[in-house]
Structure formats: C-alpha cells, structure tokens
mmCIF file of C-alpha atoms and ligand atoms in Angstrom:
data_model
loop_
_atom_site.group_PDB
_atom_site.id
_atom_site.type_symbol
_atom_site.label_atom_id
_atom_site.label_comp_id
_atom_site.label_asym_id
_atom_site.label_seq_id
_atom_site.Cartn_x
_atom_site.Cartn_y
_atom_site.Cartn_z
ATOM 1 C CA MET S 1 -22.606 19.028 -14.748
ATOM 2 C CA ARG S 2 -18.925 18.141 -16.249
ATOM 3 C CA ILE S 3 -18.701 17.016 -19.714
ATOM 4 C CA ASP S 4 -15.678 14.494 -19.753
ATOM 5 C CA PHE S 5 -13.688 14.049 -22.931
ATOM 6 C CA ASN S 6 -13.860 10.177 -22.706
ATOM 7 C CA ARG S 7 -15.390 7.761 -20.296
ATOM 8 C CA PRO S 8 -15.086 3.700 -20.773
ATOM 9 C CA PHE S 9 -18.296 2.041 -21.271
ATOM 10 C CA LEU S 10 -19.387 -1.097 -19.368
ATOM 11 C CA THR S 11 -22.001 -3.507 -20.928
ATOM 12 C CA GLY S 12 -22.734 -5.046 -17.592
ATOM 13 C CA LYS S 13 -21.273 -8.148 -18.745
ATOM 14 C CA GLU S 14 -17.729 -7.556 -18.389
ATOM 15 C CA ALA S 15 -17.388 -8.902 -14.439
ATOM 16 C CA HIS S 16 -19.379 -11.714 -15.113
ATOM 17 C CA TYR S 17 -17.279 -13.101 -17.790
ATOM 18 C CA MET S 18 -14.204 -11.796 -15.571
ATOM 19 C CA TYR S 19 -15.108 -14.270 -13.013
ATOM 20 C CA GLN S 20 -16.319 -16.961 -15.264
ATOM 21 C CA ALA S 21 -12.377 -16.799 -16.474
ATOM 22 C CA VAL S 22 -11.286 -17.059 -12.639
ATOM 23 C CA TYR S 23 -13.341 -19.902 -12.125
ATOM 24 C CA THR S 24 -12.418 -21.831 -15.032
ATOM 25 C CA GLY S 25 -9.160 -21.959 -13.562
ATOM 26 C CA LYS S 26 -7.167 -20.917 -16.471
ATOM 27 C CA LEU S 27 -6.255 -17.009 -16.375
ATOM 28 C CA SER S 28 -2.899 -17.025 -18.532
ATOM 29 C CA GLY S 29 -3.464 -16.081 -22.177
ATOM 30 C CA ASN S 30 -4.525 -18.214 -25.297
ATOM 31 C CA GLY S 31 -7.413 -19.559 -23.261
ATOM 32 C CA VAL S 32 -11.570 -19.821 -23.917
ATOM 33 C CA PHE S 33 -11.780 -15.908 -24.156
ATOM 34 C CA THR S 34 -9.052 -15.459 -26.271
ATOM 35 C CA LYS S 35 -9.977 -17.651 -28.700
ATOM 36 C CA LYS S 36 -13.620 -16.547 -28.713
ATOM 37 C CA CYS S 37 -12.497 -13.278 -29.360
ATOM 38 C CA GLN S 38 -10.437 -14.157 -31.949
ATOM 39 C CA ARG S 39 -12.748 -16.285 -33.808
ATOM 40 C CA PHE S 40 -15.230 -13.215 -33.891
ATOM 41 C CA PHE S 41 -13.160 -11.156 -35.640
ATOM 42 C CA GLU S 42 -12.425 -13.885 -38.074
ATOM 43 C CA GLU S 43 -16.080 -14.567 -38.575
ATOM 44 C CA ARG S 44 -17.230 -11.502 -39.008
ATOM 45 C CA TYR S 45 -14.650 -9.547 -41.029
ATOM 46 C CA GLY S 46 -13.203 -12.365 -42.985
ATOM 47 C CA PHE S 47 -9.773 -11.712 -41.319
ATOM 48 C CA LYS S 48 -7.365 -14.887 -42.181
ATOM 49 C CA LYS S 49 -5.727 -15.120 -38.694
ATOM 50 C CA CYS S 50 -6.308 -13.153 -35.703
ATOM 51 C CA ILE S 51 -4.056 -12.616 -32.760
ATOM 52 C CA LEU S 52 -4.931 -10.512 -29.540
ATOM 53 C CA THR S 53 -2.364 -8.770 -27.995
ATOM 54 C CA THR S 54 -1.714 -6.756 -24.731
ATOM 55 C CA SER S 55 -1.754 -3.420 -26.635
ATOM 56 C CA GLY S 56 -2.216 -1.785 -30.065
ATOM 57 C CA THR S 57 1.549 -0.895 -29.769
ATOM 58 C CA ASP S 58 2.523 -4.649 -29.335
ATOM 59 C CA ALA S 59 0.664 -5.652 -32.032
ATOM 60 C CA LEU S 60 2.713 -3.237 -34.042
ATOM 61 C CA GLU S 61 5.666 -4.429 -32.400
ATOM 62 C CA MET S 62 4.876 -8.037 -33.557
ATOM 63 C CA ALA S 63 4.424 -6.438 -37.014
ATOM 64 C CA ALA S 64 7.653 -4.891 -37.236
ATOM 65 C CA ILE S 65 9.332 -8.283 -36.320
ATOM 66 C CA LEU S 66 7.254 -10.324 -38.827
ATOM 67 C CA CYS S 67 8.202 -7.844 -41.559
ATOM 68 C CA ASP S 68 12.027 -8.337 -40.291
ATOM 69 C CA VAL S 69 12.854 -4.992 -40.325
ATOM 70 C CA LYS S 70 16.380 -4.660 -40.070
ATOM 71 C CA PRO S 71 18.893 -1.594 -38.982
ATOM 72 C CA GLY S 72 18.765 0.548 -42.206
ATOM 73 C CA ASP S 73 15.780 -0.510 -43.731
ATOM 74 C CA GLU S 74 13.337 2.196 -44.365
ATOM 75 C CA VAL S 75 9.874 2.776 -42.913
ATOM 76 C CA ILE S 76 7.090 5.051 -44.299
ATOM 77 C CA VAL S 77 5.151 6.506 -41.420
ATOM 78 C CA PRO S 78 2.856 9.651 -41.143
ATOM 79 C CA SER S 79 3.940 12.563 -38.706
ATOM 80 C CA TYR S 80 0.765 12.961 -37.612
ATOM 81 C CA THR S 81 0.147 9.488 -35.500
ATOM 82 C CA PHE S 82 0.545 8.379 -32.240
ATOM 83 C CA VAL S 83 4.134 7.595 -31.153
ATOM 84 C CA SER S 84 3.758 3.688 -31.730
ATOM 85 C CA SER S 85 3.124 4.059 -35.187
ATOM 86 C CA ALA S 86 6.855 4.961 -35.463
ATOM 87 C CA LEU S 87 8.539 3.364 -32.465
ATOM 88 C CA ALA S 88 7.469 -0.191 -32.777
ATOM 89 C CA PHE S 89 9.546 -0.046 -36.041
ATOM 90 C CA VAL S 90 12.316 2.217 -34.783
ATOM 91 C CA ARG S 91 12.719 -0.400 -31.910
ATOM 92 C CA GLU S 92 13.938 -2.886 -34.726
ATOM 93 C CA GLY S 93 16.355 -0.567 -35.977
ATOM 94 C CA ALA S 94 14.492 1.229 -38.882
ATOM 95 C CA LYS S 95 14.879 4.627 -40.065
ATOM 96 C CA ILE S 96 11.533 6.396 -40.235
ATOM 97 C CA VAL S 97 10.559 8.323 -43.225
ATOM 98 C CA PHE S 98 7.750 10.642 -42.208
ATOM 99 C CA ALA S 99 5.357 11.587 -44.804
ATOM 100 C CA ASP S 100 2.748 14.353 -44.917
ATOM 101 C CA SER S 101 -1.113 14.338 -44.399
ATOM 102 C CA TYR S 102 -3.285 15.602 -47.040
ATOM 103 C CA ALA S 103 -4.365 19.341 -46.960
ATOM 104 C CA ASP S 104 -8.093 18.588 -45.991
ATOM 105 C CA ASN S 105 -7.590 15.094 -44.176
ATOM 106 C CA PRO S 106 -5.066 13.899 -41.634
ATOM 107 C CA ASN S 107 -4.409 10.520 -43.391
ATOM 108 C CA ILE S 108 -1.015 9.992 -45.493
ATOM 109 C CA ASP S 109 -1.427 11.773 -48.541
ATOM 110 C CA ALA S 110 -1.187 8.558 -50.998
ATOM 111 C CA ASP S 111 -0.203 11.082 -54.030
ATOM 112 C CA LYS S 112 2.975 11.731 -52.488
ATOM 113 C CA LEU S 113 3.978 8.688 -51.428
ATOM 114 C CA GLU S 114 6.033 7.676 -54.292
ATOM 115 C CA SER S 115 8.568 10.043 -53.687
ATOM 116 C CA LEU S 116 9.417 9.085 -50.174
ATOM 117 C CA ILE S 117 10.269 5.247 -51.602
ATOM 118 C CA THR S 118 14.062 4.465 -51.985
ATOM 119 C CA GLU S 119 15.682 0.901 -52.605
ATOM 120 C CA LYS S 120 15.494 0.729 -49.023
ATOM 121 C CA THR S 121 11.940 1.223 -47.997
ATOM 122 C CA LYS S 122 10.711 -2.200 -46.599
ATOM 123 C CA VAL S 123 7.150 -0.939 -45.013
ATOM 124 C CA ILE S 124 4.314 1.345 -45.178
ATOM 125 C CA VAL S 125 2.083 2.019 -42.488
ATOM 126 C CA PRO S 126 -0.952 3.914 -43.374
ATOM 127 C CA VAL S 127 -2.725 5.255 -40.176
ATOM 128 C CA HIS S 128 -6.626 5.200 -40.304
ATOM 129 C CA TYR S 129 -7.130 8.529 -38.699
ATOM 130 C CA ALA S 130 -10.211 8.613 -36.578
ATOM 131 C CA GLY S 131 -11.359 5.120 -38.114
ATOM 132 C CA VAL S 132 -11.541 6.919 -41.447
ATOM 133 C CA ALA S 133 -9.808 4.807 -44.249
ATOM 134 C CA CYS S 134 -6.277 5.750 -46.100
ATOM 135 C CA ASP S 135 -6.774 5.675 -49.740
ATOM 136 C CA MET S 136 -5.835 1.791 -49.503
ATOM 137 C CA ASP S 137 -5.934 1.054 -53.305
ATOM 138 C CA LYS S 138 -3.294 3.620 -54.234
ATOM 139 C CA ILE S 139 -1.159 2.497 -51.335
ATOM 140 C CA MET S 140 -1.162 -1.276 -52.082
ATOM 141 C CA GLU S 141 -0.473 -0.714 -55.725
ATOM 142 C CA ILE S 142 2.647 1.593 -55.324
ATOM 143 C CA ALA S 143 3.803 -1.335 -52.347
ATOM 144 C CA GLU S 144 3.234 -4.212 -54.712
ATOM 145 C CA ARG S 145 5.135 -2.488 -57.636
ATOM 146 C CA HIS S 146 8.228 -1.768 -55.122
ATOM 147 C CA ASN S 147 7.683 -4.756 -53.506
ATOM 148 C CA ILE S 148 7.085 -3.189 -50.181
ATOM 149 C CA LEU S 149 5.037 -4.515 -47.214
ATOM 150 C CA VAL S 150 2.016 -2.851 -45.723
ATOM 151 C CA VAL S 151 1.244 -2.922 -41.994
ATOM 152 C CA GLU S 152 -2.254 -0.795 -41.420
ATOM 153 C CA ASP S 153 -2.416 0.709 -38.123
ATOM 154 C CA ALA S 154 -6.032 0.571 -37.605
ATOM 155 C CA ALA S 155 -6.006 1.118 -33.762
ATOM 156 C CA GLN S 156 -8.653 3.510 -34.057
ATOM 157 C CA ALA S 157 -10.458 1.928 -36.858
ATOM 158 C CA ILE S 158 -12.775 -1.285 -35.560
ATOM 159 C CA ASP S 159 -15.801 -1.693 -37.761
ATOM 160 C CA SER S 160 -15.054 0.746 -40.587
ATOM 161 C CA TYR S 161 -14.271 0.167 -44.288
ATOM 162 C CA TYR S 162 -12.648 0.935 -47.514
ATOM 163 C CA LYS S 163 -14.361 0.310 -50.417
ATOM 164 C CA GLY S 164 -16.542 -2.462 -48.374
ATOM 165 C CA LYS S 165 -13.497 -4.281 -47.214
ATOM 166 C CA PRO S 166 -12.940 -3.941 -43.520
ATOM 167 C CA LEU S 167 -9.994 -2.142 -42.278
ATOM 168 C CA GLY S 168 -7.160 -3.901 -40.921
ATOM 169 C CA GLY S 169 -7.674 -6.734 -43.438
ATOM 170 C CA ILE S 170 -6.257 -5.213 -46.555
ATOM 171 C CA GLY S 171 -2.497 -4.677 -45.749
ATOM 172 C CA HIS S 172 -0.190 -7.885 -45.400
ATOM 173 C CA LEU S 173 -0.769 -7.127 -41.682
ATOM 174 C CA GLY S 174 -3.298 -5.072 -39.416
ATOM 175 C CA CYS S 175 -3.259 -3.586 -36.026
ATOM 176 C CA PHE S 176 -6.079 -2.671 -33.846
ATOM 177 C CA SER S 177 -6.027 -1.217 -30.256
ATOM 178 C CA PHE S 178 -8.542 -1.635 -27.347
ATOM 179 C CA HIS S 179 -6.912 0.729 -25.200
ATOM 180 C CA GLU S 180 -9.795 2.349 -23.036
ATOM 181 C CA THR S 181 -10.240 5.795 -25.228
ATOM 182 C CA LYS S 182 -11.134 3.276 -28.337
ATOM 183 C CA ASN S 183 -14.453 2.677 -29.405
ATOM 184 C CA ILE S 184 -14.235 -0.884 -27.347
ATOM 185 C CA THR S 185 -11.773 -2.068 -24.674
ATOM 186 C CA ALA S 186 -10.014 -5.131 -23.405
ATOM 187 C CA GLY S 187 -10.212 -3.856 -19.902
ATOM 188 C CA GLY S 188 -7.933 -0.494 -20.341
ATOM 189 C CA GLU S 189 -5.394 -1.930 -22.450
ATOM 190 C CA GLY S 190 -5.421 -4.608 -25.408
ATOM 191 C CA GLY S 191 -5.103 -5.021 -28.997
ATOM 192 C CA LEU S 192 -5.075 -7.312 -32.028
ATOM 193 C CA LEU S 193 -2.903 -8.198 -34.791
ATOM 194 C CA CYS S 194 -4.576 -9.392 -38.273
ATOM 195 C CA VAL S 195 -2.392 -11.900 -40.206
ATOM 196 C CA ASN S 196 -3.923 -11.281 -43.566
ATOM 197 C CA ASP S 197 -0.543 -12.749 -45.831
ATOM 198 C CA GLU S 198 -0.525 -16.585 -44.987
ATOM 199 C CA ARG S 199 3.321 -16.415 -45.325
ATOM 200 C CA PHE S 200 3.399 -14.601 -41.759
ATOM 201 C CA ILE S 201 0.826 -17.028 -39.882
ATOM 202 C CA ARG S 202 3.015 -19.712 -38.417
ATOM 203 C CA ARG S 203 5.764 -17.285 -37.078
ATOM 204 C CA ALA S 204 3.307 -14.637 -35.829
ATOM 205 C CA GLU S 205 1.979 -17.743 -33.711
ATOM 206 C CA ILE S 206 5.750 -18.460 -32.242
ATOM 207 C CA ILE S 207 6.497 -14.668 -31.799
ATOM 208 C CA TRP S 208 3.534 -14.332 -29.735
ATOM 209 C CA GLU S 209 4.223 -16.903 -27.332
ATOM 210 C CA LYS S 210 8.065 -15.966 -26.472
ATOM 211 C CA GLY S 211 9.443 -17.708 -29.451
ATOM 212 C CA THR S 212 8.389 -20.874 -28.663
ATOM 213 C CA ASN S 213 6.831 -23.287 -30.922
ATOM 214 C CA ARG S 214 3.677 -24.163 -28.404
ATOM 215 C CA ALA S 215 0.833 -23.638 -30.445
ATOM 216 C CA GLU S 216 2.040 -26.231 -32.521
ATOM 217 C CA PHE S 217 2.806 -28.589 -29.676
ATOM 218 C CA PHE S 218 -0.938 -28.208 -28.204
ATOM 219 C CA ARG S 219 -2.267 -28.834 -31.804
ATOM 220 C CA GLY S 220 -0.435 -32.146 -31.900
ATOM 221 C CA MET S 221 1.792 -30.904 -34.274
ATOM 222 C CA VAL S 222 5.065 -31.235 -32.572
ATOM 223 C CA ASN S 223 5.673 -33.753 -29.740
ATOM 224 C CA LYS S 224 7.607 -31.095 -27.925
ATOM 225 C CA TYR S 225 8.147 -27.596 -27.630
ATOM 226 C CA GLY S 226 10.689 -25.199 -27.387
ATOM 227 C CA TRP S 227 12.736 -21.979 -28.358
ATOM 228 C CA VAL S 228 12.974 -21.868 -32.180
ATOM 229 C CA ASP S 229 12.748 -17.928 -33.276
ATOM 230 C CA THR S 230 12.435 -14.505 -31.637
ATOM 231 C CA GLY S 231 9.610 -13.396 -29.717
ATOM 232 C CA SER S 232 7.890 -11.870 -26.389
ATOM 233 C CA SER S 233 5.115 -12.314 -24.425
ATOM 234 C CA PHE S 234 2.445 -10.746 -26.393
ATOM 235 C CA LEU S 235 -0.696 -12.733 -25.054
ATOM 236 C CA PRO S 236 -3.373 -10.521 -23.029
ATOM 237 C CA SER S 237 -4.371 -12.599 -19.606
ATOM 238 C CA GLU S 238 -7.673 -14.517 -19.980
ATOM 239 C CA ILE S 239 -9.137 -11.722 -17.959
ATOM 240 C CA ASN S 240 -8.679 -8.887 -20.153
ATOM 241 C CA SER S 241 -10.197 -11.072 -23.279
ATOM 242 C CA ALA S 242 -13.083 -11.672 -21.118
ATOM 243 C CA PHE S 243 -13.476 -7.769 -20.569
ATOM 244 C CA LEU S 244 -13.257 -7.962 -24.249
ATOM 245 C CA TRP S 245 -15.620 -10.628 -25.156
ATOM 246 C CA ALA S 246 -18.557 -8.491 -23.276
ATOM 247 C CA GLN S 247 -17.917 -5.271 -25.493
ATOM 248 C CA LEU S 248 -17.741 -7.490 -28.690
ATOM 249 C CA GLU S 249 -21.065 -8.689 -27.849
ATOM 250 C CA ASN S 250 -22.113 -5.307 -27.998
ATOM 251 C CA LEU S 251 -20.261 -3.839 -30.635
ATOM 252 C CA ASN S 252 -23.481 -3.014 -33.019
ATOM 253 C CA MET S 253 -24.939 -1.654 -29.887
ATOM 254 C CA ILE S 254 -21.689 0.486 -29.234
ATOM 255 C CA GLN S 255 -21.315 1.721 -32.809
ATOM 256 C CA GLU S 256 -24.924 2.407 -33.272
ATOM 257 C CA ARG S 257 -24.738 5.131 -30.224
ATOM 258 C CA ARG S 258 -21.304 6.277 -31.446
ATOM 259 C CA LYS S 259 -22.697 7.036 -34.766
ATOM 260 C CA HIS S 260 -25.904 8.889 -33.428
ATOM 261 C CA LEU S 261 -24.028 11.154 -31.413
ATOM 262 C CA TRP S 262 -21.157 11.812 -34.224
ATOM 263 C CA ASN S 263 -24.158 12.764 -36.577
ATOM 264 C CA LEU S 264 -25.590 14.958 -33.860
ATOM 265 C CA TYR S 265 -22.389 17.103 -33.974
ATOM 266 C CA HIS S 266 -22.425 16.928 -37.463
ATOM 267 C CA GLU S 267 -25.737 18.522 -38.099
ATOM 268 C CA GLY S 268 -25.369 20.763 -35.166
ATOM 269 C CA LEU S 269 -21.998 22.388 -36.209
ATOM 270 C CA ARG S 270 -22.502 22.120 -40.058
ATOM 271 C CA ALA S 271 -23.985 25.802 -40.610
ATOM 272 C CA LEU S 272 -20.964 27.328 -38.553
ATOM 273 C CA ALA S 273 -18.699 25.223 -40.790
ATOM 274 C CA GLY S 274 -20.385 26.719 -43.878
ATOM 275 C CA LYS S 275 -19.437 30.102 -42.616
ATOM 276 C CA GLY S 276 -15.947 29.087 -42.596
ATOM 277 C CA TYR S 277 -15.112 29.305 -39.145
ATOM 278 C CA PHE S 278 -13.567 25.766 -38.949
ATOM 279 C CA GLN S 279 -13.688 22.178 -40.870
ATOM 280 C CA LEU S 280 -15.465 19.523 -40.044
ATOM 281 C CA PRO S 281 -14.223 16.159 -40.414
ATOM 282 C CA ASP S 282 -13.459 14.681 -43.988
ATOM 283 C CA ILE S 283 -15.106 11.236 -45.127
ATOM 284 C CA PRO S 284 -13.991 10.605 -48.665
ATOM 285 C CA PRO S 285 -16.386 8.523 -50.643
ATOM 286 C CA TYR S 286 -14.418 5.379 -50.480
ATOM 287 C CA ALA S 287 -14.406 5.218 -46.566
ATOM 288 C CA THR S 288 -17.131 4.699 -43.769
ATOM 289 C CA ASN S 289 -16.942 6.441 -40.507
ATOM 290 C CA ASN S 290 -17.226 4.366 -37.433
ATOM 291 C CA ALA S 291 -17.624 7.550 -35.171
ATOM 292 C CA HIS S 292 -14.389 6.914 -33.462
ATOM 293 C CA MET S 293 -14.009 10.431 -32.691
ATOM 294 C CA PHE S 294 -15.399 14.114 -33.647
ATOM 295 C CA TYR S 295 -13.098 16.678 -34.436
ATOM 296 C CA LEU S 296 -12.826 20.169 -36.017
ATOM 297 C CA VAL S 297 -9.966 21.872 -37.640
ATOM 298 C CA CYS S 298 -9.786 25.646 -36.514
ATOM 299 C CA ARG S 299 -8.656 28.213 -38.555
ATOM 300 C CA SER S 300 -5.371 28.834 -36.028
ATOM 301 C CA LEU S 301 -3.467 27.488 -33.083
ATOM 302 C CA GLU S 302 -4.510 30.721 -31.037
ATOM 303 C CA GLU S 303 -8.358 30.206 -32.113
ATOM 304 C CA ARG S 304 -8.083 26.569 -31.057
ATOM 305 C CA THR S 305 -6.343 27.426 -27.534
ATOM 306 C CA ALA S 306 -9.387 30.153 -27.048
ATOM 307 C CA LEU S 307 -12.113 27.820 -27.605
ATOM 308 C CA ILE S 308 -10.668 24.699 -25.941
ATOM 309 C CA SER S 309 -10.316 26.934 -22.727
ATOM 310 C CA TYR S 310 -13.709 28.407 -23.196
ATOM 311 C CA LEU S 311 -15.277 25.065 -23.539
ATOM 312 C CA LYS S 312 -13.226 24.229 -20.043
ATOM 313 C CA GLU S 313 -14.873 27.238 -18.695
ATOM 314 C CA LYS S 314 -18.119 26.049 -19.536
ATOM 315 C CA ASP S 315 -17.109 22.333 -18.108
ATOM 316 C CA ALA S 316 -16.874 20.785 -21.252
ATOM 317 C CA LEU S 317 -13.546 18.898 -21.999
ATOM 318 C CA ALA S 318 -11.858 19.192 -25.739
ATOM 319 C CA VAL S 319 -8.473 18.016 -26.271
ATOM 320 C CA PHE S 320 -6.405 18.413 -28.907
ATOM 321 C CA HIS S 321 -4.263 15.646 -30.553
ATOM 322 C CA TYR S 322 -0.742 14.452 -32.146
ATOM 323 C CA LEU S 323 2.024 16.660 -31.985
ATOM 324 C CA SER S 324 4.119 15.967 -35.230
ATOM 325 C CA LEU S 325 6.307 13.438 -34.576
ATOM 326 C CA HIS S 326 9.040 14.704 -36.812
ATOM 327 C CA LYS S 327 9.608 17.424 -34.320
ATOM 328 C CA SER S 328 9.484 15.180 -31.483
ATOM 329 C CA ASP S 329 12.516 15.449 -28.870
ATOM 330 C CA TYR S 330 13.044 11.919 -29.861
ATOM 331 C CA TYR S 331 13.307 11.664 -33.150
ATOM 332 C CA THR S 332 14.902 15.272 -33.474
ATOM 333 C CA SER S 333 17.804 14.115 -31.210
ATOM 334 C CA HIS S 334 18.043 10.361 -32.096
ATOM 335 C CA CYS S 335 16.973 9.967 -35.912
ATOM 336 C CA GLY S 336 16.963 13.377 -37.052
ATOM 337 C CA GLU S 337 16.501 14.509 -40.455
ATOM 338 C CA VAL S 338 15.130 17.957 -40.643
ATOM 339 C CA VAL S 339 11.806 17.717 -43.202
ATOM 340 C CA GLU S 340 9.019 20.242 -43.905
ATOM 341 C CA LEU S 341 5.531 18.769 -43.265
ATOM 342 C CA PRO S 342 2.981 21.122 -43.577
ATOM 343 C CA ASN S 343 -0.122 19.553 -43.468
ATOM 344 C CA CYS S 344 0.660 17.656 -40.454
ATOM 345 C CA ASP S 345 1.620 20.750 -38.666
ATOM 346 C CA ARG S 346 -1.662 22.691 -39.540
ATOM 347 C CA PHE S 347 -3.394 19.688 -37.851
ATOM 348 C CA ALA S 348 -1.068 19.431 -34.772
ATOM 349 C CA ASP S 349 -1.740 23.171 -34.451
ATOM 350 C CA CYS S 350 -5.631 23.223 -35.087
ATOM 351 C CA LEU S 351 -7.343 19.895 -34.611
ATOM 352 C CA VAL S 352 -9.765 19.679 -31.493
ATOM 353 C CA ARG S 353 -11.392 16.744 -30.411
ATOM 354 C CA LEU S 354 -14.948 17.118 -28.864
ATOM 355 C CA PRO S 355 -16.310 14.415 -26.110
ATOM 356 C CA MET S 356 -17.176 11.314 -27.289
ATOM 357 C CA TYR S 357 -18.493 8.403 -25.510
ATOM 358 C CA TYR S 358 -21.262 5.904 -25.538
ATOM 359 C CA ASP S 359 -22.721 7.270 -22.228
ATOM 360 C CA LEU S 360 -22.510 10.916 -23.489
ATOM 361 C CA LYS S 361 -26.001 12.365 -23.574
ATOM 362 C CA ASP S 362 -27.684 14.110 -26.687
ATOM 363 C CA GLU S 363 -28.172 16.968 -24.371
ATOM 364 C CA ASP S 364 -24.723 17.101 -23.602
ATOM 365 C CA VAL S 365 -23.991 17.067 -27.591
ATOM 366 C CA GLU S 366 -26.597 19.745 -28.068
ATOM 367 C CA PHE S 367 -24.683 21.775 -25.293
ATOM 368 C CA VAL S 368 -21.344 21.581 -26.731
ATOM 369 C CA VAL S 369 -22.640 22.645 -30.047
ATOM 370 C CA ASN S 370 -24.530 25.726 -28.528
ATOM 371 C CA THR S 371 -20.990 26.385 -26.610
ATOM 372 C CA ILE S 372 -19.110 26.390 -29.527
ATOM 373 C CA ARG S 373 -21.668 28.757 -31.282
ATOM 374 C CA ASP S 374 -21.618 30.930 -28.362
ATOM 375 C CA PHE S 375 -17.854 31.191 -28.907
ATOM 376 C CA PHE S 376 -17.993 32.295 -32.403
ATOM 377 C CA TYR S 377 -21.085 34.264 -32.412
ATOM 378 C CA GLY S 378 -21.559 35.410 -28.886
ATOM 379 C CA ARG S 379 -18.203 36.704 -27.386
HETATM 380 C C1 PLP V 1 -4.453 3.894 -29.686
HETATM 381 C C2 PLP V 1 -3.169 4.128 -30.803
HETATM 382 C C3 PLP V 1 -2.008 3.286 -30.740
HETATM 383 C C4 PLP V 1 -1.901 2.344 -29.605
HETATM 384 O O1 PLP V 1 -2.300 1.376 -28.734
HETATM 385 P P1 PLP V 1 -2.396 0.886 -27.540
HETATM 386 O O2 PLP V 1 -3.426 -0.186 -27.494
HETATM 387 O O3 PLP V 1 -2.597 2.371 -26.421
HETATM 388 O O4 PLP V 1 -0.782 0.739 -27.360
HETATM 389 C C5 PLP V 1 -1.340 3.457 -31.886
HETATM 390 N N1 PLP V 1 -1.826 3.802 -33.229
HETATM 391 C C6 PLP V 1 -2.904 4.742 -33.237
HETATM 392 C C7 PLP V 1 -3.018 5.514 -34.427
HETATM 393 C C8 PLP V 1 -3.783 4.953 -31.771
HETATM 394 O O5 PLP V 1 -4.684 5.962 -31.868
#
C-alpha cells in the first residue's frame, strides 16, 4: 500500500458545521463561525486581536499593508522559505534583503541579522520553519533598537512556543496558514492574522473589509459606513470558518497524534543519525516542537535524490522542500542582487520531508524508517 506524503484530516464534524452555516442563512465572512474561531485563538493563546483570512498569503499581505511598506523600503526575509513570505512585501514595492539560515537549523540566523540592517529597513520577517521557533528575543531586541517592525511568518507554527510564549504573538503582527498541508485546515485554504500591537487593530479591520469601516458601523460606533482606506476582500466565507471550527475543537487530539508520530520517527532514526548518515531536526532549548513536519538533512543533493527515489520505489512518498528564493527566476530577473547564502542552499539541496499526517499509521512510520535503514545499510 502506498504511503502518501500528506493527507488532510477530517474530524467528522466539518460537514455538520458547514450545513449549519448554510441553514443560518449567512454565508459571507465575519459571521458566527468566523467569530468563534477568532475568539478561540484569542482565548487559548492570549493573542490580542485575531482576524481570519482566506489564506496565509493574505494574512502576510495584510501585514505588509499595515506596516505601510513603501517602494524603496527594505524587508529582511530568510531565503529558505515559501514564496509568500517575500511576495507579500514585494507587492507593496519593498526591496527584499535575503538572510541566511543557521548552519544546523533552517531558521533565520539571528546572529547575522544586524549586518543586513540599513536606514531603509522597515520590517523583519522571521519564519518559524517546521513550527520551530526562531530566536525571538534576539530578533525583537535588534528590531526595537533600530525601530523596525517584526512580522512573524508562523504559517507552520500553530500551537508552538518560544520560551513559553505562543508563536505568532511575539512580533508586532503574526501570520498563520490553514492550507491543507498544515496541521489544521480551513477546508483547503485559510489563514489568520494576529494583531499584537494595538496601534494596528482599527486599520486591520478596515483593510480586511475592502477598505471600509463596516466593523465600526456594526458596533454602532458610526452611523454609516464607507470607503476610508486601502484594503481588499480578505475575509473567508463562513463555509471555510465552519470547517476550521471542527478542526479547532479537536486541536489537542490532532497535536497529540502528530507528536506521537514525530517521536516514532525520531526514535527510529536516531541511531542512523548518530552514525552521521544525515542530521535530524534541530529543536533549540527555547523552542517547542508542534510536529508540523519531520525532515532529514542528507549529506549531498545526490544522496537526497537517491533516497527520495528509493522510498518512491517502495511506495513511500517523501519530498524535498524550498528552492532558495534568492536564486529564483522572479527574484533574479526583477530584483536581482547576487548574494551568497550557503546554509540556505544546503537545506535547499539536502533537506527531505517524510510523510506526516494524522491518519499515518505507526506501521507506516516503521516502514519508512526501515526503508531508510535499508537505503543506507542494505544497498
Ligand atoms: C504555507 C505557508 C505560507 C502560505 O500559506 P497559504 O495559506 O498557502 O497562503 C507562507 N509561509 C510559509 C512559511 C508557509 O509554510
């Protein structure tokens, strides 16, 4: 039987809540389920103001607008990340300054951050790769000293912490994704913007609702609403929020299962890692693990390619991850400064992600582990 790389998980309540949304007769955004989900995040994690969006990319776009990024402003982004972490700011005219990863961890190297800052730096975007925290104390300290805003790309980081603080709630703004490949999904696509700095709350609501002060109108604060700012339609439909609600009700169960599978991989592969065949995920002492993904870092591109094909021959699907953004077609042809980011390039060449999803069985993990062992020992 084939072992998929990812499969979206259904709790069983999604369709029920989606029907409920239909029968209440209000399907457009900011209805009962949207508010329930937003309150869930505010109460569970203490995020000041939560706003559901149609995707993680949209949450990042809202953040870029809120930061008032203008042409010529510089935004520091790791090169080892998904396109959207950079694109959301490029659309506002920003110049992206790419940062390297640590040698042993794909996250942005906070010790080299200061050398990238200029008078034009407006925003730093730490990306919590695999749901494992960046060194936020260092990043926030540097940002405060230079009067720079911090937007956490916490797309993969639901229910994960830095020194006890929930990720997404530390920077001025935080962005989550509920795409079907993430730990929980809003029915395929969805996202969340956390507004942690109160100065941004009023404007965030306006940008969310196509540049209108509709939210204030419904609260009775103004007696008519109209066009007051820029914005777009960033609200998800109630159908998506209803789907997400079913997943949120089961968040603890989902997290427990994923962590169990993650630990099985870790125990199964530790001995091979000890022999130097590959590196296991690095979880620094200040970070928690939310089991978003399990990855290995191989010794070379050739070995990684061979390992992925070997697993595929045995019907287990593993995949590589990001290609360095600083070498992408778009960046090199439109924005193009040539930079050397060797750690990022190594992760782009050598990192492989193993199957990870709720319905993965213990035996499946065992099979993948054994297949990897055969690859290194048996061939
Ligand atoms: C998934 C992801 C995004 C984009 O989220 P979407 O909901 O797919 O738009 C952005 N950044 C990172 C790091 C991601 O993993």
